Coordinates of C-alpha atoms and ligand atoms in Angstrom, one line a residue:
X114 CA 15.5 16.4 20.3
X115 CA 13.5 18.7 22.1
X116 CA 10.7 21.4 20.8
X117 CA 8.4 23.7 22.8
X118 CA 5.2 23.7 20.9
X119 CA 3.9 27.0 21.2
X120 CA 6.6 27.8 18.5
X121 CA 6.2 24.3 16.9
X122 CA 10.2 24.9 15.9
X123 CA 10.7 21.1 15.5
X124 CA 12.5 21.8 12.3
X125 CA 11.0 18.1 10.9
X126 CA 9.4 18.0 7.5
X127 CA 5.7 17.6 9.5
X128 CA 4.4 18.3 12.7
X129 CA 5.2 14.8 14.6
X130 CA 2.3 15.7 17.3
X131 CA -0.2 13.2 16.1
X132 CA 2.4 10.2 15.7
X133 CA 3.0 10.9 19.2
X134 CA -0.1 9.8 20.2
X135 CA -1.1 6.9 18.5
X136 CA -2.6 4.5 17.6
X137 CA -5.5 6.7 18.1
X138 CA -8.6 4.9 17.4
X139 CA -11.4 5.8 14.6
X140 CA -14.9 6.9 16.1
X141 CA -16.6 6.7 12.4
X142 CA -19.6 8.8 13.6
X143 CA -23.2 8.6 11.9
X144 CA -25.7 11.4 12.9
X145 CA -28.7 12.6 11.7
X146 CA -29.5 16.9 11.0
X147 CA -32.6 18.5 12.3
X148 CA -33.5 18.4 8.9
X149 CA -33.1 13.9 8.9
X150 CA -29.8 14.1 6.4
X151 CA -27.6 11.7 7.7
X152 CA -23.7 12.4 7.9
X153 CA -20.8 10.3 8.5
X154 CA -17.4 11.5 9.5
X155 CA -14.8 10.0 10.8
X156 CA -13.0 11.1 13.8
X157 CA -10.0 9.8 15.4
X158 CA -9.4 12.1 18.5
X159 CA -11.9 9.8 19.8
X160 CA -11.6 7.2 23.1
X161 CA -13.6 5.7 25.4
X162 CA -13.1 7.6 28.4
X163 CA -15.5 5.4 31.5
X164 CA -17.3 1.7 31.6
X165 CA -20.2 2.1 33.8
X166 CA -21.5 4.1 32.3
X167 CA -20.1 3.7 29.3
X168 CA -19.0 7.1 27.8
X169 CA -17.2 8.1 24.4
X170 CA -15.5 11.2 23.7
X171 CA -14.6 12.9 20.4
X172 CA -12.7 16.0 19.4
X173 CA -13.4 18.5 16.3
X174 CA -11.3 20.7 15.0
X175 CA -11.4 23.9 12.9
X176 CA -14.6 24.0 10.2
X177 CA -15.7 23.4 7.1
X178 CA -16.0 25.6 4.0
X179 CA -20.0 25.9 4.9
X180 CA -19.4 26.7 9.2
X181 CA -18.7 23.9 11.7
X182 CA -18.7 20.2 11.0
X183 CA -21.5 19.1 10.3
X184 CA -20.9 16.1 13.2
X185 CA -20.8 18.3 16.3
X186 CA -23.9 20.5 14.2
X187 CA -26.3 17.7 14.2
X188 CA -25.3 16.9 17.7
X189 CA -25.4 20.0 19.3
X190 CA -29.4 20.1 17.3
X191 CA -30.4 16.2 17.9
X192 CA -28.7 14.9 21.2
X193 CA -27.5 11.8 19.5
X194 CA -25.2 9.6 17.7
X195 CA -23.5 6.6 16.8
X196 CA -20.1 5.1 17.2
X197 CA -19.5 2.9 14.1
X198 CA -16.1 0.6 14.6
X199 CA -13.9 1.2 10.9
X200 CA -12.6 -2.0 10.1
X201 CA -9.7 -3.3 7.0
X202 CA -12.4 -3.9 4.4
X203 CA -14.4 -0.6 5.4
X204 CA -11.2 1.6 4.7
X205 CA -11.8 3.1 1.6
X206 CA -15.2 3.9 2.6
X207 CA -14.2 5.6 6.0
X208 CA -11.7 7.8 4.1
X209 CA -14.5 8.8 1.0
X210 CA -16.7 9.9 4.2
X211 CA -13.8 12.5 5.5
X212 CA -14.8 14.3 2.5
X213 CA -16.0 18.1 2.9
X214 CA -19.8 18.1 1.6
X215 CA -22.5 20.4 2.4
X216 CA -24.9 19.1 5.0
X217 CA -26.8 18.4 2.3
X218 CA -25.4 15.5 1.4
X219 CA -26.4 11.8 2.3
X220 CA -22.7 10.6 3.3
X221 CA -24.1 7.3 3.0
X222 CA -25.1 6.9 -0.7
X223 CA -21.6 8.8 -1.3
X224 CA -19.8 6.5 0.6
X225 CA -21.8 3.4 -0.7
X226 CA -22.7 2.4 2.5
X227 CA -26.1 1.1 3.9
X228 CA -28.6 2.6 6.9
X229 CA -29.2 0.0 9.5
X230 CA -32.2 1.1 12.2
X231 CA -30.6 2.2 15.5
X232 CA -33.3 0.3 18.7
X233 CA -32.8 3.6 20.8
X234 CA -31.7 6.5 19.1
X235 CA -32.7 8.3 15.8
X236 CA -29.1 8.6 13.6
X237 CA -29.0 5.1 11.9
X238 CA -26.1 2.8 11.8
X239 CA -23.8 1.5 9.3
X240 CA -24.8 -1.8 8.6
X241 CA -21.8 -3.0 7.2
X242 CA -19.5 -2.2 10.4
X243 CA -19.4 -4.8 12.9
X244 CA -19.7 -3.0 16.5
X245 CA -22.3 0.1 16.8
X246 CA -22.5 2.1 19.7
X247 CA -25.4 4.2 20.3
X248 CA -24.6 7.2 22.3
X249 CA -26.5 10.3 23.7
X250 CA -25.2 13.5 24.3
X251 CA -23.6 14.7 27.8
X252 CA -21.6 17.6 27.2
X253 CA -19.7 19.7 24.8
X254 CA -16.8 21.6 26.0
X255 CA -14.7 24.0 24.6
X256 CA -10.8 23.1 24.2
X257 CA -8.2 25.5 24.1
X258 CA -8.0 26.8 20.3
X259 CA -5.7 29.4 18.7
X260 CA -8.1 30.9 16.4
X261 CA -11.5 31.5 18.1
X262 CA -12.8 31.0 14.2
X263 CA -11.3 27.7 14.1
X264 CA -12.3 26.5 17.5
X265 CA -11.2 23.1 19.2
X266 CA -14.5 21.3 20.6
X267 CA -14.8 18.3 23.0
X268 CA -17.9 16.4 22.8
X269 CA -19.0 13.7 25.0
X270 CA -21.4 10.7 25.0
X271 CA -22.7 7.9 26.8
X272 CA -23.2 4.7 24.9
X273 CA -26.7 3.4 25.4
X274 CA -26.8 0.6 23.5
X275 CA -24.3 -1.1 21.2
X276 CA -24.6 -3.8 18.6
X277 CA -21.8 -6.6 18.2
X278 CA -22.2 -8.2 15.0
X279 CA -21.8 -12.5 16.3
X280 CA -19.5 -13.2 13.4
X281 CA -16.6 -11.0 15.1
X282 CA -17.1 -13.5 17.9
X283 CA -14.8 -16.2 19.3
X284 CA -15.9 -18.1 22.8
X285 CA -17.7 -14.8 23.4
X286 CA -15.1 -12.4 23.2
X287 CA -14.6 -9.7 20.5
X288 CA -12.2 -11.7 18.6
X289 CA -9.8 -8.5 17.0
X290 CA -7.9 -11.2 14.4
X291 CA -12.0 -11.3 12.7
X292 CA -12.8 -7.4 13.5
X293 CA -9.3 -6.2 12.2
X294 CA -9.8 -2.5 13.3
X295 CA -7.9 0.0 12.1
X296 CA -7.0 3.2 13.6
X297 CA -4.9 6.3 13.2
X298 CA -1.0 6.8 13.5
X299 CA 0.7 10.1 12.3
X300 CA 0.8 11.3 9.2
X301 CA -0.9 9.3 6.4
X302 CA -0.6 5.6 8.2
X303 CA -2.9 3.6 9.5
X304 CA -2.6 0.4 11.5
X305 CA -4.8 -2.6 11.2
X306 CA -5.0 -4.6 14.4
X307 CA -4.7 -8.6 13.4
X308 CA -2.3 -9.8 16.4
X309 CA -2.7 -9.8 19.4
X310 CA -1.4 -10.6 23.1
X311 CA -2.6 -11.3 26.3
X312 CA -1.3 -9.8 29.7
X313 CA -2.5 -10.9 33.5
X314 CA -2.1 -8.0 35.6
X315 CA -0.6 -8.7 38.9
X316 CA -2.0 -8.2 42.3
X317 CA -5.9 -9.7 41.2
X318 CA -6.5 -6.5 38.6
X319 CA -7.5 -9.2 36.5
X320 CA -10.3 -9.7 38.9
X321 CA -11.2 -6.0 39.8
X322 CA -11.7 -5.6 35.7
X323 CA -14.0 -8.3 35.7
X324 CA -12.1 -11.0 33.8
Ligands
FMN761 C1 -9.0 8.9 9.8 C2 -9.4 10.3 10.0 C3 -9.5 10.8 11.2 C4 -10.0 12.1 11.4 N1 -10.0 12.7 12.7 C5 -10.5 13.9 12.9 C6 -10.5 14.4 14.2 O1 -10.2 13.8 15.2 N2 -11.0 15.7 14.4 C7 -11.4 16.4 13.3 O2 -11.9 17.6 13.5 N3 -11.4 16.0 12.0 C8 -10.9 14.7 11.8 N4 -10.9 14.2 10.5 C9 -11.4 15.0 9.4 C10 -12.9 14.9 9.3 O3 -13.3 13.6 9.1 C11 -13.4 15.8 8.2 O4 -13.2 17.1 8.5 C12 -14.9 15.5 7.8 O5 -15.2 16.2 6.6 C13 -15.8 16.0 8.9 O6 -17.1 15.8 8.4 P1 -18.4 16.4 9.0 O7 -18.5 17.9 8.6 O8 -19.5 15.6 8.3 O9 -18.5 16.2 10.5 C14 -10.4 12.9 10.3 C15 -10.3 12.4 9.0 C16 -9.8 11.1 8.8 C17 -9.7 10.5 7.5

């Protein structure tokens, strides 16, 4: 099958865009307002997109009953935030923070989830995910959107710092069968990574990435 998407005419029961594209993973984002409520959203048009520097990028869409997210708000009005990894055991959690509340709202106590001190920025962590990443602001660029009231916004980071909880360790590598991450597929399904395989790349890649 074929379908151009400025008609979406795919004639399926839901828009197969995002499965696509996937796994996409989850950049569970903690900020902080002008005001110093904090707010958690997950996000999962979200990638790393360079190493040295080390730079993140997330997507927003559309807004919330109360204006834009409240995400790209507090970024756009502090410079900062944090990249919290959403693990298996942290599921539940990550979904109860996708939840539409006024920036009001501490989306940690409504989530259950605890503030851990970030070394170089001001939005704290979650303490119970296992990788943080610390990030300040670079850019935020405007996507192509349909509806200018329900705009499409790129925003980008650099990672200044990140915390790696040592239990997820194994020989000093991130160890994905302890960090089980789980990230985004189409529709309402997740995957959680717990296997895992190993590639050389030919031609002494494996050296040019550092390994
Ligand atoms: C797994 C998951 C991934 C999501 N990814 C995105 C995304 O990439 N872009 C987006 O605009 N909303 C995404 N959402 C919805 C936001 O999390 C939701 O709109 C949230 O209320 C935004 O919160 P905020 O206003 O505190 O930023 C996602 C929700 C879930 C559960």
């Amino acid at each position: 099958m074929f379908y151009p998407t400025n008609t979406n005419a795919h004639n399926l029961p839901h828009d197969p865009f995002k499965a696509c594209v996937a796994p996409r993973p989850i950049g569970w984002i903690s900020t902080l307002s002008a005001g110093g409520v904090a707010n958690i959203a997950p996000y999962s048009f979200f990638n790393g997109v360079a190493s040295d520097p080390p730079q993140v990028m997330y997507a927003t869409s559309g807004n919330q009953p109360h204006g834009p997210k409240d995400t790209v708000t507090n970024i756009r009005e502090t410079g900062e935030f944090v990249v919290n990894v959403a693990t298996w055991d942290l599921r539940d959690a990550m979904n109860t923070t996708s939840l539409p509340v006024g920036p009001e709202e501490d989306e940690f106590a409504l989530a259950g989830l605890s503030q851990a001190p970030s070394q170089l920025v001001k939005p704290p962590r979650i303490a119970q995910s296992p990788i943080n990443m610390e990030c300040r602001l670079v850019d935020i660029i405007d996507l192509l959107s349909k509806d200018p009231l329900l705009p499409n916004t790129m925003v980008l980071g650099h990672v200044v710092g990140i915390h790696i909880d040592e239990k997820i360790l194994t020989d000093g590598a991130i160890d994905n069968t302890k960090l089980k991450l789980i990230s985004r597929l189409g529709y309402k399904d997740y995957a959680c990574v717990d296997k895992v395989f190993s590639m050389s790349r030919p031609g002494g890649g494996d050296k040019l990435a550092g390994l």
